[in-house]
Coordinates of C-alpha atoms and ligand atoms in Angstrom, one line a residue:
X6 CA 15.2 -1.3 8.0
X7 CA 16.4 -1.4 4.4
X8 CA 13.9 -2.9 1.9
X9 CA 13.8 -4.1 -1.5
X10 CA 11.2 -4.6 -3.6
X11 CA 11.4 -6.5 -7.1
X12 CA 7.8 -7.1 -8.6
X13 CA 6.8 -7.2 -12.0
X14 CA 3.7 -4.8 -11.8
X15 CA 3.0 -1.8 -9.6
X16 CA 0.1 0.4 -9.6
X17 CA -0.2 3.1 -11.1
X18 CA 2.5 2.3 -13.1
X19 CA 1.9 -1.2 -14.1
X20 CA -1.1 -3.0 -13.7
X21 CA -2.4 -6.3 -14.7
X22 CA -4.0 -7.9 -11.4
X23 CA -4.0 -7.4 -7.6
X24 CA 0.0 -7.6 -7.4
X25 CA 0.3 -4.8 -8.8
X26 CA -2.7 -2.7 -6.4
X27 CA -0.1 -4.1 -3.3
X28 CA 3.4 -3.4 -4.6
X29 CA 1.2 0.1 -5.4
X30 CA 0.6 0.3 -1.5
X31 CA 2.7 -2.2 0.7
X32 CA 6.2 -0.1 0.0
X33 CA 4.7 3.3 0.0
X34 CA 3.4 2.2 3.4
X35 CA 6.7 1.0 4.7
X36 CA 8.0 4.4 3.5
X37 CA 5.7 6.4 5.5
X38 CA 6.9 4.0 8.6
X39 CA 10.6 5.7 8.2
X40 CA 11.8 2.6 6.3
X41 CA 14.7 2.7 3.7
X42 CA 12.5 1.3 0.7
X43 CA 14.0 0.7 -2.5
X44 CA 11.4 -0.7 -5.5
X45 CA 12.8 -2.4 -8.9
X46 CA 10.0 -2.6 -11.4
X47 CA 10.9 -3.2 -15.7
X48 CA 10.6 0.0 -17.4
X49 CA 8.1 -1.2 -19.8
X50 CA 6.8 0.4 -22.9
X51 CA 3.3 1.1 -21.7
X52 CA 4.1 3.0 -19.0
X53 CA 3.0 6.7 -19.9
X54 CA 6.4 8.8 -19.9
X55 CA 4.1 11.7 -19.7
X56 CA 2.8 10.9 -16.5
X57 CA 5.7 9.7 -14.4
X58 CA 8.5 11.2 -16.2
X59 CA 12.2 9.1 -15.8
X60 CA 15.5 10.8 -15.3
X61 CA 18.6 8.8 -15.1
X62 CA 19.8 7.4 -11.6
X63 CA 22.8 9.8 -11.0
X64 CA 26.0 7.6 -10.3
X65 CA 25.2 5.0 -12.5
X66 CA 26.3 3.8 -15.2
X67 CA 25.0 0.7 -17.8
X68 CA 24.6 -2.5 -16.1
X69 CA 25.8 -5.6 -18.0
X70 CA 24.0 -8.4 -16.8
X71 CA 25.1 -12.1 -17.8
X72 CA 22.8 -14.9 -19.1
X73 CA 25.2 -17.2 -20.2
X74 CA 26.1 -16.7 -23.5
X75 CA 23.5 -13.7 -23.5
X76 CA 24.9 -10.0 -22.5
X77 CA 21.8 -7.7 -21.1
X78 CA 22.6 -4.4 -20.9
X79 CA 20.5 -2.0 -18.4
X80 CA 20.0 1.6 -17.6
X81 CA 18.0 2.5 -14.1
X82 CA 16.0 5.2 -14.4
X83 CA 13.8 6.7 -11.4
X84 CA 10.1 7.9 -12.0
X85 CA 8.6 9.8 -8.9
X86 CA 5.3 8.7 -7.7
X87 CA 3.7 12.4 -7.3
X88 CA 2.8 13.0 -3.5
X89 CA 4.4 10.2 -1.9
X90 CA 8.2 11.1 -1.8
X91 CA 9.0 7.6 -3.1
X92 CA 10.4 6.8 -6.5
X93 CA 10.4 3.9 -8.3
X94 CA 13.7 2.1 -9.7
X95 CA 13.1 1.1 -13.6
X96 CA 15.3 -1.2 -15.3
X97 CA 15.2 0.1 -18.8
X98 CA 15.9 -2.3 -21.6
X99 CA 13.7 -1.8 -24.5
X100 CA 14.7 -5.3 -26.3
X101 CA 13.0 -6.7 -23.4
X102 CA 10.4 -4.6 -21.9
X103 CA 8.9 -2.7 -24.6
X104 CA 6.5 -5.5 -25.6
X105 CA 2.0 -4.8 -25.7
X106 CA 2.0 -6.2 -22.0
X107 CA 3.4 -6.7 -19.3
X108 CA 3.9 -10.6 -19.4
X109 CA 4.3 -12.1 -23.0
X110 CA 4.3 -15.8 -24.3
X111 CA 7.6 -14.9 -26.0
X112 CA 10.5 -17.8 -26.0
X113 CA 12.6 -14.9 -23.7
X114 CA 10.0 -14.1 -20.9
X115 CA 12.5 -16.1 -18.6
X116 CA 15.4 -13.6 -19.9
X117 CA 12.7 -10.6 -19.1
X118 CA 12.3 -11.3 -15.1
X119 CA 15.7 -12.6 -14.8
X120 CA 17.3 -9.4 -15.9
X121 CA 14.6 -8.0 -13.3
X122 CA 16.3 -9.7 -10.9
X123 CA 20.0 -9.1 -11.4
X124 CA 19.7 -5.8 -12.5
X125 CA 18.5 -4.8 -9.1
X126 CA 20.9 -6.7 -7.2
X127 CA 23.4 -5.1 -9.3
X128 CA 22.3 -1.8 -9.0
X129 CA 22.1 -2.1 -5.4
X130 CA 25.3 -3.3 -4.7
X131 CA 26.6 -0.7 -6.9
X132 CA 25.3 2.3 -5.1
X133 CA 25.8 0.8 -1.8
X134 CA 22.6 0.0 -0.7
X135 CA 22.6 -2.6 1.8
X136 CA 19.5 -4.6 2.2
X137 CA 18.4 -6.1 5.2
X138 CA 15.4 -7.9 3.4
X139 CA 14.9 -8.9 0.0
X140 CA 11.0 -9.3 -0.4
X141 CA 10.3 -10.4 -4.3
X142 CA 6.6 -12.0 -6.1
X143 CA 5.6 -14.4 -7.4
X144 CA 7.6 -16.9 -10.0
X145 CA 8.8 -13.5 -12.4
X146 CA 11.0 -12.5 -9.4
X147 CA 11.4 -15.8 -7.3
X148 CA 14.3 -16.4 -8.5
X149 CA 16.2 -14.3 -6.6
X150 CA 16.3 -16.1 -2.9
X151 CA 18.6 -18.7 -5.1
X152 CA 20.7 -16.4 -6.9
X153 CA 21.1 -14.6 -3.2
X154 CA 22.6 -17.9 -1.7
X155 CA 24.4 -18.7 -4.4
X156 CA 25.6 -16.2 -6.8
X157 CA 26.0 -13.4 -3.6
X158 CA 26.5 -15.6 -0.8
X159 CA 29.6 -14.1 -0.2
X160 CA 29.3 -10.5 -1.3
X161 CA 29.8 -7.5 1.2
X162 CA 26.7 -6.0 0.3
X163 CA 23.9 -8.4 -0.6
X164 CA 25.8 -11.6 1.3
X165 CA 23.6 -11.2 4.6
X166 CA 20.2 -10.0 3.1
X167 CA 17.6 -11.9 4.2
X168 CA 14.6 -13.1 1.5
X169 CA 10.7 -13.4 1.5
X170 CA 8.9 -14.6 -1.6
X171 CA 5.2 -13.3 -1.2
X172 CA 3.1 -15.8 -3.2
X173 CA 0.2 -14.0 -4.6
X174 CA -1.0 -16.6 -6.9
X175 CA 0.6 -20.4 -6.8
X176 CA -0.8 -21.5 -10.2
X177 CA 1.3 -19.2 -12.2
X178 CA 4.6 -20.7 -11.5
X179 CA 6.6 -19.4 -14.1
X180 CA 7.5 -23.1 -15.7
X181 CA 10.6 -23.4 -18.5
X182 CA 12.6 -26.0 -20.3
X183 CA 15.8 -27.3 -18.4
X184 CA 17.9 -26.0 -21.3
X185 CA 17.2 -22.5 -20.1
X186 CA 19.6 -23.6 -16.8
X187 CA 22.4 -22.1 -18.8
X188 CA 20.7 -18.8 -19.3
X189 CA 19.7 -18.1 -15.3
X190 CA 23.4 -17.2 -14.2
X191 CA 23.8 -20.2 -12.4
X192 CA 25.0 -22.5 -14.7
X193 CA 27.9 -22.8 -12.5
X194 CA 25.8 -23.7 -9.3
X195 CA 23.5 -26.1 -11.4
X196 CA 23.7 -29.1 -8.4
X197 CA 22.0 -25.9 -6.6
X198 CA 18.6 -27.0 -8.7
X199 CA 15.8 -29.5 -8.0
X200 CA 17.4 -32.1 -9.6
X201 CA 14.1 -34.3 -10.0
X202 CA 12.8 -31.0 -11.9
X203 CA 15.8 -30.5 -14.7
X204 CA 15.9 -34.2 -14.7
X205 CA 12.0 -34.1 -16.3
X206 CA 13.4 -31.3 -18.2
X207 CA 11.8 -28.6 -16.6
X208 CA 13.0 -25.6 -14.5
X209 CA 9.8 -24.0 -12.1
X210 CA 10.9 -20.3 -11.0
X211 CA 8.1 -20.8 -8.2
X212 CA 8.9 -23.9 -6.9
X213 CA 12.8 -23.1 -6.2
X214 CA 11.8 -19.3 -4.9
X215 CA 9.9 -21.9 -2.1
X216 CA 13.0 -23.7 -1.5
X217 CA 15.2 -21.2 -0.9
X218 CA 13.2 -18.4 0.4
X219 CA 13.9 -17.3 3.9
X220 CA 10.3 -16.7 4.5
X221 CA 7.3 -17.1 2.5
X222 CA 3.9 -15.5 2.9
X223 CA 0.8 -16.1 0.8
X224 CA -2.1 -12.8 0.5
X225 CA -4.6 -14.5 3.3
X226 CA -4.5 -17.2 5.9
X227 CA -6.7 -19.8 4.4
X228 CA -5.3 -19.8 1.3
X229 CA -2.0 -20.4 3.2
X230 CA -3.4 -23.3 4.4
X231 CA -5.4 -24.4 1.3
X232 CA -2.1 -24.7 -0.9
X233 CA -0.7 -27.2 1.8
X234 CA -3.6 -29.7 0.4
X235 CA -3.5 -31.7 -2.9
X236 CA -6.7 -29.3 -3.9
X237 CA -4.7 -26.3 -4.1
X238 CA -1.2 -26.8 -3.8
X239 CA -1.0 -26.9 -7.6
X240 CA 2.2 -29.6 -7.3
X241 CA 3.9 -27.9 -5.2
X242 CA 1.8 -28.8 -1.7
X243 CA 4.4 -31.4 -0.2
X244 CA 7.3 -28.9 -1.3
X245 CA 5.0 -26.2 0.8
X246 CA 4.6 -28.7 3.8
X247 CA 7.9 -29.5 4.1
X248 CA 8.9 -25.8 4.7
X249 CA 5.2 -25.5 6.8
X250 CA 6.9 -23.5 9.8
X251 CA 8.0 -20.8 7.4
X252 CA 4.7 -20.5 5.5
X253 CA 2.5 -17.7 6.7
X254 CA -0.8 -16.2 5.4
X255 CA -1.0 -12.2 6.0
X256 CA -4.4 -10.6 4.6
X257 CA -3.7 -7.9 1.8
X258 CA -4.9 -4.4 2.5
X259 CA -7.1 -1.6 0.5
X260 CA -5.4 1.5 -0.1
X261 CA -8.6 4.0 1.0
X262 CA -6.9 6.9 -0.5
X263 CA -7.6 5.5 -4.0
X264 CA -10.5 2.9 -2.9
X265 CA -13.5 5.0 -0.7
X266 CA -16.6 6.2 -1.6
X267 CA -16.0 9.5 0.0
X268 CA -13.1 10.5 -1.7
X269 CA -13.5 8.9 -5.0
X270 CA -12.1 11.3 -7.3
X271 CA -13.3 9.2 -10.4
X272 CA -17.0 8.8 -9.0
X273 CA -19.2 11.3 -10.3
X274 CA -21.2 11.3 -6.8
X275 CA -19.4 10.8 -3.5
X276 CA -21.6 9.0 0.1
X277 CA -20.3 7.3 2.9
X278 CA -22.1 5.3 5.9
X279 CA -23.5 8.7 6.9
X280 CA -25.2 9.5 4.1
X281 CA -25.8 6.9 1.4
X282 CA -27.9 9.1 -1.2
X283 CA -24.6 8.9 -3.7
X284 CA -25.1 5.6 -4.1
X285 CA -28.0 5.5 -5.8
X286 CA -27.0 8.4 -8.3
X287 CA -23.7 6.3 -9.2
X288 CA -26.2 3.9 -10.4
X289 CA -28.5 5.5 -12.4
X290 CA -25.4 7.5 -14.2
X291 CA -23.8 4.2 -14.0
X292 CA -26.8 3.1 -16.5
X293 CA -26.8 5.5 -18.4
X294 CA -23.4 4.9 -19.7
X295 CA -23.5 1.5 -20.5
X296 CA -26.9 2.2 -21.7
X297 CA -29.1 0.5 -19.8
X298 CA -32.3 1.8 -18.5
X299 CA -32.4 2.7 -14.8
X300 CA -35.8 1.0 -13.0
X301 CA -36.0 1.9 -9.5
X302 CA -36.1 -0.9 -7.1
X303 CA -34.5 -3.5 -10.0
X304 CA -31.1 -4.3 -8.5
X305 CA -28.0 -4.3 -10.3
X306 CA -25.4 -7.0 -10.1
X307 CA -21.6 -6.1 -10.7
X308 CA -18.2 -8.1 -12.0
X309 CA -14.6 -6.8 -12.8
X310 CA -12.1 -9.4 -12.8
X311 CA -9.6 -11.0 -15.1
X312 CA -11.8 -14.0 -17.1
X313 CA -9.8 -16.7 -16.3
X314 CA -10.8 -20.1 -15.1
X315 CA -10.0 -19.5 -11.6
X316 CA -12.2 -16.5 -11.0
X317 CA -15.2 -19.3 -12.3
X318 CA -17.5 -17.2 -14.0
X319 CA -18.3 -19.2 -16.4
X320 CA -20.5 -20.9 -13.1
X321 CA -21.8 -17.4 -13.3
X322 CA -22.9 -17.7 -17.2
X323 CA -24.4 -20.7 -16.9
X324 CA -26.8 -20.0 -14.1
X325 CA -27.8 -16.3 -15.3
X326 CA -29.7 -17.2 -18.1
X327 CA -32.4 -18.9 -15.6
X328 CA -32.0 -16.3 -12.9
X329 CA -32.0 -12.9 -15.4
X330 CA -35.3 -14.5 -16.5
X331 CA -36.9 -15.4 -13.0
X332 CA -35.3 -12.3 -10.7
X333 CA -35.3 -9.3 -13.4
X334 CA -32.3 -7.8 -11.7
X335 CA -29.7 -6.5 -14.2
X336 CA -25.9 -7.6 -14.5
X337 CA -22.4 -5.4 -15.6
X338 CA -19.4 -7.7 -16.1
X339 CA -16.0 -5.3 -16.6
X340 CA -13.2 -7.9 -17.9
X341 CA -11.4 -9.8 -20.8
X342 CA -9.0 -12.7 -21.1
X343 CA -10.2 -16.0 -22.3
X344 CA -11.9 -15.8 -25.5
X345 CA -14.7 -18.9 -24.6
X346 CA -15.4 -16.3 -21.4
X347 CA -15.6 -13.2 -23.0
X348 CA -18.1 -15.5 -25.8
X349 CA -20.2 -16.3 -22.9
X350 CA -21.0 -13.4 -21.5
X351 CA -21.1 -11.3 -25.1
X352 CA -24.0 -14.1 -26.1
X353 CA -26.0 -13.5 -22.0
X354 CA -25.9 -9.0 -23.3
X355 CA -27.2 -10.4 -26.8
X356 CA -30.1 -12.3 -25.0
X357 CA -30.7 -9.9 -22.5
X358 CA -30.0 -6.6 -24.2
X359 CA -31.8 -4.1 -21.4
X360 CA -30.4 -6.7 -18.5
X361 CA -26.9 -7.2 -19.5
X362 CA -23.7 -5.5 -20.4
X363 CA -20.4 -7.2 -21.0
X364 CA -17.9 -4.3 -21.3
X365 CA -15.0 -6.3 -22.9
X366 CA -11.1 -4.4 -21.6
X367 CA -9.8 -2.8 -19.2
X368 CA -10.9 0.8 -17.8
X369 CA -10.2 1.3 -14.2
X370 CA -12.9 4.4 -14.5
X371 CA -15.6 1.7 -14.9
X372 CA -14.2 -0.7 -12.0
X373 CA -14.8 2.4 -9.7
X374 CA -17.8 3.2 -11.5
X375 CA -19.4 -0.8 -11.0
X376 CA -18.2 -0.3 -7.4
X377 CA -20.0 2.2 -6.5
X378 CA -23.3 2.0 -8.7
X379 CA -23.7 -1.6 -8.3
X380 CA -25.8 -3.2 -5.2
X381 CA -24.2 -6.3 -5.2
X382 CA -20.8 -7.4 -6.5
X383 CA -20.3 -11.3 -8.0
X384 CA -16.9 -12.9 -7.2
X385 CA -17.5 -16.8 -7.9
X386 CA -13.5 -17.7 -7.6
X387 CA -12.7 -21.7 -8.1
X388 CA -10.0 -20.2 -5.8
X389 CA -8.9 -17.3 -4.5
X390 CA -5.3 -16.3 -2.9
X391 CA -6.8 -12.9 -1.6
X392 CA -8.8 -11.1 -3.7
X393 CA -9.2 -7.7 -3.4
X394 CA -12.6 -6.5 -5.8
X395 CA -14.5 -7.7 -2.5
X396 CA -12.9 -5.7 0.0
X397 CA -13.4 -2.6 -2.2
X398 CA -17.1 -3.6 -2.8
X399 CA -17.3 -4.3 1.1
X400 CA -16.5 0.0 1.1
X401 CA -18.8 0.5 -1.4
X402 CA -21.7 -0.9 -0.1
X403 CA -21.7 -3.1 -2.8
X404 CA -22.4 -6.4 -1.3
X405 CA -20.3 -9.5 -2.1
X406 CA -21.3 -12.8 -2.8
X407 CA -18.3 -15.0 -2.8
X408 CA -17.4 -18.9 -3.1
X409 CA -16.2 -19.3 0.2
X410 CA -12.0 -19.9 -0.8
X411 CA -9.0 -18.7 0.1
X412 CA -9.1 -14.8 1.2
X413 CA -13.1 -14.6 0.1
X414 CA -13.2 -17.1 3.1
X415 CA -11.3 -15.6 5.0
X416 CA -13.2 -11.3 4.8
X417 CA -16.6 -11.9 4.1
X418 CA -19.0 -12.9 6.4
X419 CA -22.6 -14.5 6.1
X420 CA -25.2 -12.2 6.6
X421 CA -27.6 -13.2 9.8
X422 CA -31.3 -12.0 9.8
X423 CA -31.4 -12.8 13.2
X424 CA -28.8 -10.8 14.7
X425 CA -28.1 -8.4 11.9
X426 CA -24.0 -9.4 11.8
X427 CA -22.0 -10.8 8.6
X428 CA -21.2 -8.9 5.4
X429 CA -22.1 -10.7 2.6
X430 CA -23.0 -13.6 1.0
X431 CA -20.1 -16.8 1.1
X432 CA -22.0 -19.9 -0.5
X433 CA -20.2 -23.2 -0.3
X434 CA -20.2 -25.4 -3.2
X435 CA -19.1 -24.3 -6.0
X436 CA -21.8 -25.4 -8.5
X437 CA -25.3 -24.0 -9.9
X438 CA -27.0 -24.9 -6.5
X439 CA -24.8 -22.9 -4.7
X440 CA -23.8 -19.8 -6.9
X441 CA -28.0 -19.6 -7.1
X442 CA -28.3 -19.9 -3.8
X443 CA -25.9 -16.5 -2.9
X444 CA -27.8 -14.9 -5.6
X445 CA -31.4 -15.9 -4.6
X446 CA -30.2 -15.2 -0.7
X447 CA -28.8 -11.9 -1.4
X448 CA -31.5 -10.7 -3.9
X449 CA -34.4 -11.3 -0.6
X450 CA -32.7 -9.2 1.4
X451 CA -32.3 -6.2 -1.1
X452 CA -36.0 -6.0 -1.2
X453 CA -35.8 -5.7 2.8
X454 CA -34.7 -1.9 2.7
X455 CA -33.8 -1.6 6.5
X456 CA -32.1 -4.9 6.6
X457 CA -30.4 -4.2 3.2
X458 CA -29.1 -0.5 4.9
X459 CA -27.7 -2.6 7.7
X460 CA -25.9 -5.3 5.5
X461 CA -24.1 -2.5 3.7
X462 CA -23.4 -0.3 6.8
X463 CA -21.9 -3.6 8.1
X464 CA -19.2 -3.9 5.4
X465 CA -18.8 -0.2 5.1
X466 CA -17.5 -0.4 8.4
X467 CA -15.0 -3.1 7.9
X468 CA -11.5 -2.1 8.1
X469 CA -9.2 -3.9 6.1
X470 CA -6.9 -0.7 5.7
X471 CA -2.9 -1.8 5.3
X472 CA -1.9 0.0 8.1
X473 CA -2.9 -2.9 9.9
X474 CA -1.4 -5.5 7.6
X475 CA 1.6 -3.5 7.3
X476 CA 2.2 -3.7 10.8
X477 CA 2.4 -8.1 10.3
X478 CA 5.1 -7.5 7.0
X479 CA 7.0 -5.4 9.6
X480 CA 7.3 -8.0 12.3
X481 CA 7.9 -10.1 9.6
X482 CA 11.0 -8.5 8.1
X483 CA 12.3 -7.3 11.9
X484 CA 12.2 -11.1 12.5
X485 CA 14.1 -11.9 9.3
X486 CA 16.2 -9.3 9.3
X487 CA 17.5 -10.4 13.0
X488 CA 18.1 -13.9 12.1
Ligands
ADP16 P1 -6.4 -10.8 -9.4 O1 -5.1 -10.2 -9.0 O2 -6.4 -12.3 -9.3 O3 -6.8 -10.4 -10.8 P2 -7.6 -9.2 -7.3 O4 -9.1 -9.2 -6.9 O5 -6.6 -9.4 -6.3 O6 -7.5 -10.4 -8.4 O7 -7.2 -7.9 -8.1 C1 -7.7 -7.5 -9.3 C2 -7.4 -6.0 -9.5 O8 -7.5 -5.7 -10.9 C3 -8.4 -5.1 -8.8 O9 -7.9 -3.9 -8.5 C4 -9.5 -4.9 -10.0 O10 -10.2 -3.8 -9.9 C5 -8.5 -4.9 -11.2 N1 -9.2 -5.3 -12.4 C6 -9.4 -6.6 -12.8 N2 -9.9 -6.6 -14.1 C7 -10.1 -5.3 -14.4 C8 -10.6 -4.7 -15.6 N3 -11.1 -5.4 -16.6 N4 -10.6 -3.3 -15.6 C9 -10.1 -2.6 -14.5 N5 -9.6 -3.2 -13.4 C10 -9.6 -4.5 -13.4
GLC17 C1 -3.2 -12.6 -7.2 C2 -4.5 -13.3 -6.7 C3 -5.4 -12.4 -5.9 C4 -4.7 -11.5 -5.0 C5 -3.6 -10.7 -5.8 C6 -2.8 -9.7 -4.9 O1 -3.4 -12.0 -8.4 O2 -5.2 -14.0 -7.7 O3 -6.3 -13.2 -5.2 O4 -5.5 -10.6 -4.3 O5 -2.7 -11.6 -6.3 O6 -2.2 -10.4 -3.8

């Protein structure tokens, strides 16, 4: 099959979440399967020119893009991703993409995605590359479905390409003033809008990617069912009823070349299930940088995650206090984002200076690092599409304890003294009682050494590899592209 790919991030290119960690694996994947894969990612600033060095797509020229009154011109350039045979498509446009991240608050982030989106239309009708699915993410691409069935219904090239919008994350939806209708390239087909929507004066890139998408996947069954409901559908849960039969959850997968403790490149010692020595030499050194002592026997609790409310740390902040106190286990927490989060956890290492330390940024050296020298890895998620810290941890032998939501639901398992199954530690409610709970539950069984060995062993085992998740995108697009 012929498949195109327009994201916004892409690993190791451009990374801000988990999107990026799948459009780093998914098309490489479908590559390797003897697929024709074509990826469109901006050619942002950031991205380190001595590292993936771009040459000019041959036979191309500029592409003009139109945005009403607004002329984008774009270059596509082609960076190699070194041992795969795959290279990337970068739509270079410096007025746009050369900003300090990746997504900005400025008044033309709509302008930034939409040129995304046309330019790689564009560019593949130009060179004659004939998709036979369009798979786009999330609201900066979703888009795209609509400008497919209207703007190209009738071209040669793009006319019968078939679209799936993968929703990673259905709070970020990507939400504009109406005005911006004349800017999308569809002023002419504005009837083609959720009139309701530009009638309240707003235009929702999400919410039309849903209506006009040929398919739609979310990152893990549950969640695919949880954004049906009033709890999660973030508005947009009748829209995601009505087109039910088209909704379907497929699991992410880890990328074990880059995520396994035998072959950690950036892990100063590697183990596996056979031999688990490693592990506990990760977490002295592990100490030892962030310059905390190393006490045999005290067990070490890890976090790396954006701090935003959805990932509900602060649940996490309020309860360690009490439990640093009572438990004497120690706690790293890798992140930034909200400033009242990053406060929290800055005050918890000022309390607890030979307990706590809040590493404030981003270094994915230290997420490998907490992986493999922590015992037990923290993900308290309000909600969670997929999530994909716990399935690394579950590798690691770093055991999870998760709010039961969404994809944490739906790959950890509760651990069972009596038959020695499960994988972790999924506690219900998400309040104090339960987050304490997971804690207090997972922190007795560390001190049972042969039960704690088994516990890991279990989830080092797990195999949540995408060659099996691939397999469902595969179906997926076969089915599509037969329509
Ligand atoms: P989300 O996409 O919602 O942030 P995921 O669990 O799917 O959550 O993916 C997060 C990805 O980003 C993981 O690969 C994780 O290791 C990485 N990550 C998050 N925060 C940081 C950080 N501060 N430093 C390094 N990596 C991070
Ligand atoms: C989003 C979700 C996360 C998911 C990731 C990749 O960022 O928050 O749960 O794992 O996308 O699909």
């Amino acid at each position: 099959m012929r498949l195109l790919y327009i994201a916004s991030e892409m690993a190791p290119l451009a990374k801000v979440g988990g999107l990026a960690d799948v459009m780093g694996a998914l098309p490489l994947e479908m590559h390797r399967r003897g697929h024709d894969v074509r990826v469109y990612l901006p050619a942002y600033g950031r991205i380190d020119a001595a590292r993936f060095p771009l040459v000019r797509e041959p036979g191309l020229g500029e592409i003009d893009v139109l945005l009403g009154a607004q002329r984008v011109r774009v270059t596509i350039a082609l960076a190699a991703l070194p041992g795969t045979g795959l290279r990337v498509h970068l739509v270079q446009c410096p007025g746009l993409y050369d900003r300090p991240s990746v997504y900005s608050n400025d008044a033309d982030e709509h302008l930034r995605f939409l040129a995304l989106s046309y330019a790689a239309l564009e560019a593949c009708r130009q060179s004659d590359f004939v998709p036979d699915v369009v798979h786009c993410h999330d609201w900066p691409t979703a888009l795209v479905p609509m400008i497919l069935k209207t703007a190209y219904a009738r071209d040669p090239v793009l006319g019968r390409a078939s679209s799936l919008l993968t929703i990673h994350n259905l709070r970020y939806q990507g939400i504009f003033p109406a005005s911006i209708v004349a800017q999308t390239g569809l002023a002419g087909a504005v009837d083609r809008f959720h009139q309701d929507q530009l009638r309240e004066g707003r235009l929702n890139f999400l919410l039309h990617g849903i209506l006009y998408a040929d398919g739609i996947t979310t990152v893990s069954p549950t969640y695919s069912f949880e954004i049906q409901g009033p709890d999660h559908g973030a508005g947009l849960d009748g829209l995601l009823r009505s087109r039910s039969s088209t909704v379907v959850g497929i699991l992410n997968g880890v990328d074990y070349g880059e995520w396994s403790p035998e072959r950690d490149p950036i892990i100063p010692f590697r183990y596996g299930p056979d031999d688990l020595s490693g592990k506990e030499l990760n977490k002295e050194w592990l100490l030892g940088k962030l310059g905390l002592p190393y006490v045999a026997g005290v067990p070490l609790l890890g976090v790396v995650s954006r701090l935003v409310g959805q990932k509900g740390l602060d649940l996490l902040a309020e309860v360690a206090p009490g439990l640093l106190s009572r438990l004497g286990f120690q706690l790293v927490v890798l992140g930034s984002g909200e400033s009242r989060l990053e406060e929290l956890f800055a005050q918890l290492q000022h309390a607890f200076p030979r307990q706590v330390c809040f590493y404030r940024g981003f270094s994915n050296e230290l997420a490998h690092g907490i992986e493999a020298g922590a015992d037990v890895f923290v993900m308290p998620s309000r909600y969670e599409p997929c999530g994909l810290n716990q399935l690394y941890s579950l590798r690691y032998g770093t055991v999870p304890i998760v709010h039961r939501t969404g994809g944490l639901a739906d790959t950890v398992r509760l651990w069972d003294p009596r038959t020695g199954e499960g994988t972790g530690f999924p506690f219900e409610q998400h309040d104090a009682a339960g987050i304490t709970w997971g804690i207090e539950a997972a922190l007795a069984v560390y001190r049972n050494r042969p039960a704690w060995r088994r516990l890991m062993l279990n989830g080092m085992t797990q195999d949540f590899s995408w060659s099996k998740q691939a397999t469902l995108y595969e179906l997926l697009y076969s089915r599509q592209s037969q329509r």
